[in-house]
Amino acid sequence: MANFIKPLDNSLSYELFGIKFKNPVWTASGCFSYGLEVAQNLFDISKLGAVVVKGLSYKPRTGNPPQRIVETPSGMLNSIGLQNPGVEYFAKNILPKLKEYDTVIVANVFGEDEEEYLKVGEYLNKTEGVDILELNVSCPNVKKGGLAFGSDPDTLYSLVSKLKEVVEKPLLVKLSPNITNILDTAQASVEAGADGLVLINTLLGMAIDVEKEQPILATKTGGLSGPAILPIAVRMIYQVYERYGTEIPIIGVGGISNTEDALQHILAGALAVQIGTALFFDPYSPLKIIEGLENHINRKGYKHILELVGKAHKLKLES
Ligand code: SIN
């Protein structure tokens, strides 16, 4: 087993980067706001493995004009434009409340340019209560930053290396599927010193209103998420695990709505999974998946969830 991970007593819990996770089920950035609405109205978010907060920039952002969301077959297109109150407001007004819950806090880091990414990274590195940084180089809905950094391996390598010089906390890189070969950006991130990879962000898509005869989203295009993208996420995780095995932690995100979907990510090579769009139609889905994973490993006679990570690679076809 890789040295960055250590199983703990409970069948779903482990230590990753020296941080204790109760289970491998996290909420995905942008689909759970900052966690407080659910914590105050629905359930105790201490039950979650981790909460990944909405992308944070240095200055507040109002985001894109409406319409910003469209439901599509088995999915959703969004073009929020990384609306957020800025990293300082988050640290002073939101984080203190979020810290009252006993879960791991992952901050999603965004910048319009290298300078802003570094400022946000440095700020969050010093912010007590933020455990892990997730680098957003994959948002397809902004003119500057986001995908512009995550689609070119050299630009990505430069940004991740510079961040690694100023950030001591674990740095995960959230990769975009909007490229020809996911291994190119995975490699750039690994060589630049990323502590983990998060796969995948949304796929660039479009929906057209046939009465108005024009694109529905104000920005014309948006990021496709939801069940429609599950097989793409599973394939990309599988490819990256096939190349790197246990050399680098992979966190799976993309199309997970239930335990089976989560298991597909895990069997492909993910150490943890993030639940995103499913939260819109079932905010309790992470809890159901935690219970489902526990039942699955008991039923199959495993001792620990880590026994399943990457297991789909172990089957050799008889010739
Ligand atoms: C958005 O805010 O537009 C979506 C964020 C993302 O895709 O990373």
mmCIF file of C-alpha atoms and ligand atoms in Angstrom:
data_model
loop_
_atom_site.group_PDB
_atom_site.id
_atom_site.type_symbol
_atom_site.label_atom_id
_atom_site.label_comp_id
_atom_site.label_asym_id
_atom_site.label_seq_id
_atom_site.Cartn_x
_atom_site.Cartn_y
_atom_site.Cartn_z
ATOM 1 C CA MET A 1 0.000 0.000 0.000
ATOM 2 C CA ALA A 2 1.183 3.516 -0.798
ATOM 3 C CA ASN A 3 2.797 5.407 2.077
ATOM 4 C CA PHE A 4 0.349 8.334 1.899
ATOM 5 C CA ILE A 5 -2.539 6.128 3.049
ATOM 6 C CA LYS A 6 -3.122 4.153 6.230
ATOM 7 C CA PRO A 7 -6.311 2.197 6.990
ATOM 8 C CA LEU A 8 -7.938 2.897 10.359
ATOM 9 C CA ASP A 9 -10.139 0.641 12.520
ATOM 10 C CA ASN A 10 -13.483 1.325 10.893
ATOM 11 C CA SER A 11 -13.927 -0.395 7.511
ATOM 12 C CA LEU A 12 -14.414 2.926 5.691
ATOM 13 C CA SER A 13 -11.950 5.140 7.557
ATOM 14 C CA TYR A 14 -8.339 5.912 6.753
ATOM 15 C CA GLU A 15 -5.584 8.434 7.124
ATOM 16 C CA LEU A 16 -4.578 10.218 3.936
ATOM 17 C CA PHE A 17 -1.786 12.872 3.973
ATOM 18 C CA GLY A 18 -1.809 12.434 7.769
ATOM 19 C CA ILE A 19 -5.461 13.576 7.895
ATOM 20 C CA LYS A 20 -8.169 11.273 9.294
ATOM 21 C CA PHE A 21 -11.156 10.612 7.024
ATOM 22 C CA LYS A 22 -14.235 8.899 8.501
ATOM 23 C CA ASN A 23 -15.154 7.578 5.076
ATOM 24 C CA PRO A 24 -14.294 8.135 1.399
ATOM 25 C CA VAL A 25 -17.438 10.140 0.542
ATOM 26 C CA TRP A 26 -16.944 13.865 -0.052
ATOM 27 C CA THR A 27 -19.248 16.502 -1.499
ATOM 28 C CA ALA A 28 -18.071 18.129 -4.743
ATOM 29 C CA SER A 29 -17.239 21.793 -5.140
ATOM 30 C CA GLY A 30 -20.097 23.999 -6.265
ATOM 31 C CA CYS A 31 -22.868 21.529 -5.484
ATOM 32 C CA PHE A 32 -22.972 21.960 -1.709
ATOM 33 C CA SER A 33 -22.216 25.671 -1.385
ATOM 34 C CA TYR A 34 -20.189 25.964 1.853
ATOM 35 C CA GLY A 35 -22.068 23.124 3.554
ATOM 36 C CA LEU A 36 -23.937 25.295 6.034
ATOM 37 C CA GLU A 37 -27.427 25.183 4.497
ATOM 38 C CA VAL A 38 -27.420 21.385 4.637
ATOM 39 C CA ALA A 39 -25.821 21.355 8.107
ATOM 40 C CA GLN A 40 -28.438 23.729 9.484
ATOM 41 C CA ASN A 41 -31.480 22.225 7.772
ATOM 42 C CA LEU A 42 -30.933 18.627 6.736
ATOM 43 C CA PHE A 43 -28.211 16.552 8.393
ATOM 44 C CA ASP A 44 -25.027 16.613 10.435
ATOM 45 C CA ILE A 45 -22.251 17.157 7.898
ATOM 46 C CA SER A 46 -19.763 15.638 10.374
ATOM 47 C CA LYS A 47 -20.917 12.337 8.890
ATOM 48 C CA LEU A 48 -19.207 13.169 5.590
ATOM 49 C CA GLY A 49 -15.657 12.197 4.688
ATOM 50 C CA ALA A 50 -14.990 15.764 3.548
ATOM 51 C CA VAL A 51 -16.697 18.892 2.291
ATOM 52 C CA VAL A 52 -15.216 20.629 -0.757
ATOM 53 C CA VAL A 53 -16.339 24.248 -0.802
ATOM 54 C CA LYS A 54 -17.319 26.327 -3.847
ATOM 55 C CA GLY A 55 -14.332 27.726 -5.766
ATOM 56 C CA LEU A 56 -12.684 30.696 -4.063
ATOM 57 C CA SER A 57 -10.993 33.577 -5.837
ATOM 58 C CA TYR A 58 -9.045 36.418 -4.238
ATOM 59 C CA LYS A 59 -11.642 39.068 -5.030
ATOM 60 C CA PRO A 60 -15.400 38.388 -4.824
ATOM 61 C CA ARG A 61 -17.020 37.379 -8.122
ATOM 62 C CA THR A 62 -20.643 37.912 -9.144
ATOM 63 C CA GLY A 63 -20.469 35.083 -11.692
ATOM 64 C CA ASN A 64 -22.133 34.862 -15.094
ATOM 65 C CA PRO A 65 -25.490 36.425 -16.017
ATOM 66 C CA PRO A 66 -28.602 34.179 -15.966
ATOM 67 C CA GLN A 67 -29.682 31.777 -17.319
ATOM 68 C CA ARG A 68 -26.942 29.714 -15.680
ATOM 69 C CA ILE A 69 -28.411 26.213 -15.354
ATOM 70 C CA VAL A 70 -30.279 23.850 -17.725
ATOM 71 C CA GLU A 71 -31.475 20.323 -17.083
ATOM 72 C CA THR A 72 -30.386 17.952 -19.881
ATOM 73 C CA PRO A 73 -30.978 14.225 -20.535
ATOM 74 C CA SER A 74 -29.413 12.483 -17.495
ATOM 75 C CA GLY A 75 -27.530 15.602 -16.536
ATOM 76 C CA MET A 76 -27.236 19.308 -16.038
ATOM 77 C CA LEU A 77 -25.403 22.125 -17.761
ATOM 78 C CA ASN A 78 -24.107 24.927 -15.559
ATOM 79 C CA SER A 79 -22.407 28.192 -16.246
ATOM 80 C CA ILE A 80 -22.151 29.825 -12.837
ATOM 81 C CA GLY A 81 -18.885 31.593 -13.534
ATOM 82 C CA LEU A 82 -17.378 30.868 -10.130
ATOM 83 C CA GLN A 83 -19.570 33.233 -8.161
ATOM 84 C CA ASN A 84 -18.107 33.493 -4.662
ATOM 85 C CA PRO A 85 -17.600 36.070 -1.891
ATOM 86 C CA GLY A 86 -13.784 35.987 -2.052
ATOM 87 C CA VAL A 87 -11.311 34.103 0.062
ATOM 88 C CA GLU A 88 -11.116 36.643 2.891
ATOM 89 C CA TYR A 89 -14.881 36.759 3.415
ATOM 90 C CA PHE A 90 -14.925 32.955 3.385
ATOM 91 C CA ALA A 91 -12.161 32.728 5.994
ATOM 92 C CA LYS A 92 -13.678 35.339 8.313
ATOM 93 C CA ASN A 93 -17.405 34.704 8.009
ATOM 94 C CA ILE A 94 -18.063 31.200 6.726
ATOM 95 C CA LEU A 95 -15.169 29.006 7.798
ATOM 96 C CA PRO A 96 -15.609 29.610 11.562
ATOM 97 C CA LYS A 97 -19.146 28.128 11.315
ATOM 98 C CA LEU A 98 -18.036 25.279 9.061
ATOM 99 C CA LYS A 99 -15.241 24.375 11.494
ATOM 100 C CA GLU A 100 -17.833 23.557 14.145
ATOM 101 C CA TYR A 101 -18.438 20.324 12.242
ATOM 102 C CA ASP A 102 -16.020 17.430 12.533
ATOM 103 C CA THR A 103 -15.217 16.828 8.883
ATOM 104 C CA VAL A 104 -12.275 17.505 6.582
ATOM 105 C CA ILE A 105 -12.475 20.860 4.795
ATOM 106 C CA VAL A 106 -11.175 21.132 1.254
ATOM 107 C CA ALA A 107 -10.969 24.580 -0.347
ATOM 108 C CA ASN A 108 -11.289 24.840 -4.133
ATOM 109 C CA VAL A 109 -8.780 27.430 -5.399
ATOM 110 C CA PHE A 110 -9.442 29.625 -8.430
ATOM 111 C CA GLY A 111 -7.639 32.530 -10.064
ATOM 112 C CA GLU A 112 -7.994 34.507 -13.284
ATOM 113 C CA ASP A 113 -4.218 34.466 -13.678
ATOM 114 C CA GLU A 114 -1.163 32.894 -12.072
ATOM 115 C CA GLU A 115 -0.784 35.768 -9.617
ATOM 116 C CA GLU A 116 -4.333 35.360 -8.294
ATOM 117 C CA TYR A 117 -4.003 31.555 -8.012
ATOM 118 C CA LEU A 118 -0.853 32.061 -5.953
ATOM 119 C CA LYS A 119 -2.467 34.701 -3.719
ATOM 120 C CA VAL A 120 -5.466 32.454 -3.014
ATOM 121 C CA GLY A 121 -3.204 29.436 -2.449
ATOM 122 C CA GLU A 122 -0.960 31.340 -0.040
ATOM 123 C CA TYR A 123 -3.944 32.767 1.829
ATOM 124 C CA LEU A 124 -5.622 29.380 2.285
ATOM 125 C CA ASN A 125 -2.353 27.731 3.197
ATOM 126 C CA LYS A 126 -2.190 30.068 6.199
ATOM 127 C CA THR A 127 -5.898 29.739 7.033
ATOM 128 C CA GLU A 128 -6.447 27.502 10.023
ATOM 129 C CA GLY A 129 -9.326 25.081 9.463
ATOM 130 C CA VAL A 130 -8.675 24.506 5.764
ATOM 131 C CA ASP A 131 -7.130 21.038 5.524
ATOM 132 C CA ILE A 132 -6.579 20.509 1.805
ATOM 133 C CA LEU A 133 -6.448 22.676 -1.321
ATOM 134 C CA GLU A 134 -8.101 21.591 -4.574
ATOM 135 C CA LEU A 135 -6.813 23.507 -7.566
ATOM 136 C CA ASN A 136 -9.522 24.480 -10.050
ATOM 137 C CA VAL A 137 -7.859 24.490 -13.437
ATOM 138 C CA SER A 138 -10.865 22.959 -15.141
ATOM 139 C CA CYS A 139 -13.850 25.326 -14.938
ATOM 140 C CA PRO A 140 -15.085 25.723 -18.531
ATOM 141 C CA ASN A 141 -17.255 28.782 -17.800
ATOM 142 C CA VAL A 142 -14.783 31.634 -17.346
ATOM 143 C CA LYS A 143 -12.876 33.683 -19.919
ATOM 144 C CA LYS A 144 -9.707 33.847 -17.798
ATOM 145 C CA GLY A 145 -8.277 31.151 -15.521
ATOM 146 C CA GLY A 146 -9.885 27.720 -15.077
ATOM 147 C CA LEU A 147 -9.695 25.563 -18.173
ATOM 148 C CA ALA A 148 -7.219 27.960 -19.795
ATOM 149 C CA PHE A 149 -4.708 26.617 -17.231
ATOM 150 C CA GLY A 150 -5.874 23.030 -17.203
ATOM 151 C CA SER A 151 -5.889 22.338 -20.933
ATOM 152 C CA ASP A 152 -2.232 22.996 -21.635
ATOM 153 C CA PRO A 153 0.244 20.681 -19.846
ATOM 154 C CA ASP A 154 3.100 23.261 -19.822
ATOM 155 C CA THR A 155 0.934 26.035 -18.350
ATOM 156 C CA LEU A 156 -0.431 23.576 -15.799
ATOM 157 C CA TYR A 157 3.051 22.355 -14.866
ATOM 158 C CA SER A 158 4.214 25.943 -14.308
ATOM 159 C CA LEU A 159 1.235 26.833 -12.095
ATOM 160 C CA VAL A 160 1.349 23.678 -9.974
ATOM 161 C CA SER A 161 5.139 23.970 -9.447
ATOM 162 C CA LYS A 162 4.813 27.603 -8.351
ATOM 163 C CA LEU A 163 1.963 26.749 -5.989
ATOM 164 C CA LYS A 164 3.963 23.887 -4.496
ATOM 165 C CA GLU A 165 6.652 26.427 -3.525
ATOM 166 C CA VAL A 166 4.208 28.404 -1.390
ATOM 167 C CA VAL A 167 1.681 25.794 -0.239
ATOM 168 C CA GLU A 168 2.539 23.213 2.417
ATOM 169 C CA LYS A 169 -0.960 21.769 2.760
ATOM 170 C CA PRO A 170 -1.835 18.857 0.450
ATOM 171 C CA LEU A 171 -2.530 20.195 -3.051
ATOM 172 C CA LEU A 172 -4.961 18.290 -5.278
ATOM 173 C CA VAL A 173 -5.323 19.184 -8.955
ATOM 174 C CA LYS A 174 -8.844 18.914 -10.397
ATOM 175 C CA LEU A 175 -8.443 17.878 -14.029
ATOM 176 C CA SER A 176 -10.630 18.702 -16.992
ATOM 177 C CA PRO A 177 -12.024 16.065 -19.357
ATOM 178 C CA ASN A 178 -12.072 18.704 -22.131
ATOM 179 C CA ILE A 179 -8.745 17.603 -23.593
ATOM 180 C CA THR A 180 -7.565 14.895 -25.977
ATOM 181 C CA ASN A 181 -5.533 12.832 -23.527
ATOM 182 C CA ILE A 182 -6.097 13.026 -19.774
ATOM 183 C CA LEU A 183 -2.673 11.455 -19.198
ATOM 184 C CA ASP A 184 -0.952 14.613 -20.489
ATOM 185 C CA THR A 185 -2.386 16.862 -17.781
ATOM 186 C CA ALA A 186 -2.161 14.106 -15.163
ATOM 187 C CA GLN A 187 1.548 13.788 -15.966
ATOM 188 C CA ALA A 188 2.128 17.564 -15.870
ATOM 189 C CA SER A 189 0.474 17.696 -12.426
ATOM 190 C CA VAL A 190 2.373 14.698 -11.041
ATOM 191 C CA GLU A 191 5.732 15.974 -12.317
ATOM 192 C CA ALA A 192 5.029 19.418 -10.866
ATOM 193 C CA GLY A 193 4.518 17.839 -7.432
ATOM 194 C CA ALA A 194 0.737 17.588 -7.021
ATOM 195 C CA ASP A 195 -0.208 15.560 -3.953
ATOM 196 C CA GLY A 196 -3.295 14.099 -5.611
ATOM 197 C CA LEU A 197 -5.523 14.268 -8.677
ATOM 198 C CA VAL A 198 -9.264 14.889 -8.814
ATOM 199 C CA LEU A 199 -11.008 13.519 -11.921
ATOM 200 C CA ILE A 200 -13.155 14.899 -13.581
ATOM 201 C CA ASN A 201 -14.687 18.359 -13.845
ATOM 202 C CA THR A 202 -17.562 19.010 -16.268
ATOM 203 C CA LEU A 203 -17.629 18.514 -20.035
ATOM 204 C CA LEU A 204 -18.244 21.509 -22.255
ATOM 205 C CA GLY A 205 -21.758 21.352 -23.707
ATOM 206 C CA MET A 206 -24.643 23.405 -25.064
ATOM 207 C CA ALA A 207 -28.454 23.325 -25.132
ATOM 208 C CA ILE A 208 -30.656 25.265 -27.562
ATOM 209 C CA ASP A 209 -34.195 26.562 -26.971
ATOM 210 C CA VAL A 210 -36.044 25.534 -30.122
ATOM 211 C CA GLU A 211 -38.826 28.134 -29.729
ATOM 212 C CA LYS A 212 -36.477 31.057 -29.170
ATOM 213 C CA GLU A 213 -33.984 29.499 -31.579
ATOM 214 C CA GLN A 214 -31.023 30.409 -29.418
ATOM 215 C CA PRO A 215 -28.712 28.866 -26.794
ATOM 216 C CA ILE A 216 -30.385 28.601 -23.367
ATOM 217 C CA LEU A 217 -27.385 29.603 -21.276
ATOM 218 C CA ALA A 218 -26.429 33.282 -21.354
ATOM 219 C CA THR A 219 -22.829 32.235 -21.967
ATOM 220 C CA LYS A 220 -24.041 29.842 -24.709
ATOM 221 C CA THR A 221 -21.941 26.925 -23.415
ATOM 222 C CA GLY A 222 -21.726 25.353 -19.971
ATOM 223 C CA GLY A 223 -20.299 22.386 -18.076
ATOM 224 C CA LEU A 224 -22.173 19.072 -18.305
ATOM 225 C CA SER A 225 -22.396 17.033 -15.102
ATOM 226 C CA GLY A 226 -24.635 14.291 -13.683
ATOM 227 C CA PRO A 227 -25.251 10.617 -14.540
ATOM 228 C CA ALA A 228 -24.525 11.278 -18.247
ATOM 229 C CA ILE A 229 -20.803 11.695 -17.530
ATOM 230 C CA LEU A 230 -20.277 8.674 -15.225
ATOM 231 C CA PRO A 231 -18.709 6.381 -17.880
ATOM 232 C CA ILE A 232 -16.315 9.144 -18.974
ATOM 233 C CA ALA A 233 -15.153 9.756 -15.408
ATOM 234 C CA VAL A 234 -14.715 6.017 -14.782
ATOM 235 C CA ARG A 235 -12.695 5.632 -17.998
ATOM 236 C CA MET A 236 -10.393 8.545 -17.164
ATOM 237 C CA ILE A 237 -9.795 7.374 -13.582
ATOM 238 C CA TYR A 238 -9.034 3.908 -14.935
ATOM 239 C CA GLN A 239 -6.519 5.335 -17.427
ATOM 240 C CA VAL A 240 -4.721 7.448 -14.823
ATOM 241 C CA TYR A 241 -4.617 4.592 -12.284
ATOM 242 C CA GLU A 242 -3.313 2.279 -14.996
ATOM 243 C CA ARG A 243 -0.400 4.682 -15.537
ATOM 244 C CA TYR A 244 0.333 5.664 -11.922
ATOM 245 C CA GLY A 245 -1.136 2.884 -9.773
ATOM 246 C CA THR A 246 -0.663 3.750 -6.109
ATOM 247 C CA GLU A 247 1.953 6.440 -6.840
ATOM 248 C CA ILE A 248 -0.589 9.259 -6.527
ATOM 249 C CA PRO A 249 -3.989 9.442 -4.802
ATOM 250 C CA ILE A 250 -6.949 9.804 -7.176
ATOM 251 C CA ILE A 251 -10.226 11.340 -6.026
ATOM 252 C CA GLY A 252 -13.153 10.439 -8.305
ATOM 253 C CA VAL A 253 -15.925 12.856 -9.254
ATOM 254 C CA GLY A 254 -18.391 12.731 -12.107
ATOM 255 C CA GLY A 255 -21.858 11.247 -12.387
ATOM 256 C CA ILE A 256 -22.079 9.504 -9.019
ATOM 257 C CA SER A 257 -25.678 9.176 -7.792
ATOM 258 C CA ASN A 258 -25.611 5.919 -5.833
ATOM 259 C CA THR A 259 -23.407 3.256 -4.239
ATOM 260 C CA GLU A 260 -22.860 1.355 -7.489
ATOM 261 C CA ASP A 261 -21.618 4.483 -9.235
ATOM 262 C CA ALA A 262 -19.262 5.213 -6.326
ATOM 263 C CA LEU A 263 -17.987 1.631 -6.462
ATOM 264 C CA GLN A 264 -17.236 2.001 -10.168
ATOM 265 C CA HIS A 265 -14.993 4.997 -9.395
ATOM 266 C CA ILE A 266 -13.304 3.106 -6.552
ATOM 267 C CA LEU A 267 -12.741 -0.076 -8.554
ATOM 268 C CA ALA A 268 -11.266 2.058 -11.362
ATOM 269 C CA GLY A 269 -8.746 3.515 -8.896
ATOM 270 C CA ALA A 270 -10.312 6.283 -6.785
ATOM 271 C CA LEU A 271 -9.425 6.444 -3.082
ATOM 272 C CA ALA A 272 -12.352 8.738 -2.400
ATOM 273 C CA VAL A 273 -15.383 9.971 -4.315
ATOM 274 C CA GLN A 274 -17.088 13.336 -4.552
ATOM 275 C CA ILE A 275 -20.852 13.607 -4.948
ATOM 276 C CA GLY A 276 -21.967 16.592 -7.029
ATOM 277 C CA THR A 277 -25.081 16.904 -9.188
ATOM 278 C CA ALA A 278 -26.895 14.108 -7.300
ATOM 279 C CA LEU A 279 -27.111 16.539 -4.351
ATOM 280 C CA PHE A 280 -29.586 18.611 -6.365
ATOM 281 C CA PHE A 281 -32.099 15.774 -6.626
ATOM 282 C CA ASP A 282 -31.183 13.934 -3.426
ATOM 283 C CA PRO A 283 -29.214 15.902 -0.825
ATOM 284 C CA TYR A 284 -29.091 12.772 1.322
ATOM 285 C CA SER A 285 -27.307 10.760 -1.381
ATOM 286 C CA PRO A 286 -23.840 10.990 0.287
ATOM 287 C CA LEU A 287 -25.254 9.405 3.468
ATOM 288 C CA LYS A 288 -26.959 6.667 1.474
ATOM 289 C CA ILE A 289 -23.688 5.989 -0.370
ATOM 290 C CA ILE A 290 -21.700 5.776 2.892
ATOM 291 C CA GLU A 291 -24.166 3.190 4.197
ATOM 292 C CA GLY A 292 -24.215 1.426 0.829
ATOM 293 C CA LEU A 293 -20.411 1.108 0.736
ATOM 294 C CA GLU A 294 -20.394 -0.339 4.246
ATOM 295 C CA ASN A 295 -23.074 -2.894 3.311
ATOM 296 C CA HIS A 296 -21.249 -3.777 0.104
ATOM 297 C CA ILE A 297 -17.925 -4.564 1.746
ATOM 298 C CA ASN A 298 -19.629 -6.588 4.483
ATOM 299 C CA ARG A 299 -21.672 -8.549 1.956
ATOM 300 C CA LYS A 300 -18.596 -9.290 -0.154
ATOM 301 C CA GLY A 301 -16.510 -10.252 2.887
ATOM 302 C CA TYR A 302 -13.903 -7.484 2.688
ATOM 303 C CA LYS A 303 -12.372 -5.933 5.783
ATOM 304 C CA HIS A 304 -11.649 -2.483 4.419
ATOM 305 C CA ILE A 305 -12.740 -0.267 1.517
ATOM 306 C CA LEU A 306 -9.097 0.156 0.470
ATOM 307 C CA GLU A 307 -9.076 -3.483 -0.683
ATOM 308 C CA LEU A 308 -11.362 -2.389 -3.529
ATOM 309 C CA VAL A 309 -9.342 0.575 -4.810
ATOM 310 C CA GLY A 310 -8.180 -0.177 -8.372
ATOM 311 C CA LYS A 311 -9.433 -3.762 -8.129
ATOM 312 C CA ALA A 312 -10.939 -3.620 -11.661
ATOM 313 C CA HIS A 313 -7.364 -3.610 -12.968
ATOM 314 C CA LYS A 314 -6.506 -6.929 -11.411
ATOM 315 C CA LEU A 315 -8.656 -9.046 -13.690
ATOM 316 C CA LYS A 316 -6.509 -10.608 -16.421
ATOM 317 C CA LEU A 317 -8.307 -11.914 -19.511
ATOM 318 C CA GLU A 318 -7.504 -15.531 -20.368
ATOM 319 C CA SER A 319 -6.081 -15.818 -23.877
HETATM 320 C C1 SIN B 1 -18.781 27.484 -12.368
HETATM 321 O O1 SIN B 1 -18.772 28.165 -11.333
HETATM 322 O O2 SIN B 1 -19.029 27.979 -13.473
HETATM 323 C C2 SIN B 1 -18.467 26.017 -12.314
HETATM 324 C C3 SIN B 1 -17.203 25.742 -11.630
HETATM 325 C C4 SIN B 1 -16.390 24.661 -12.224
HETATM 326 O O3 SIN B 1 -16.783 24.030 -13.207
HETATM 327 O O4 SIN B 1 -15.295 24.414 -11.708
#
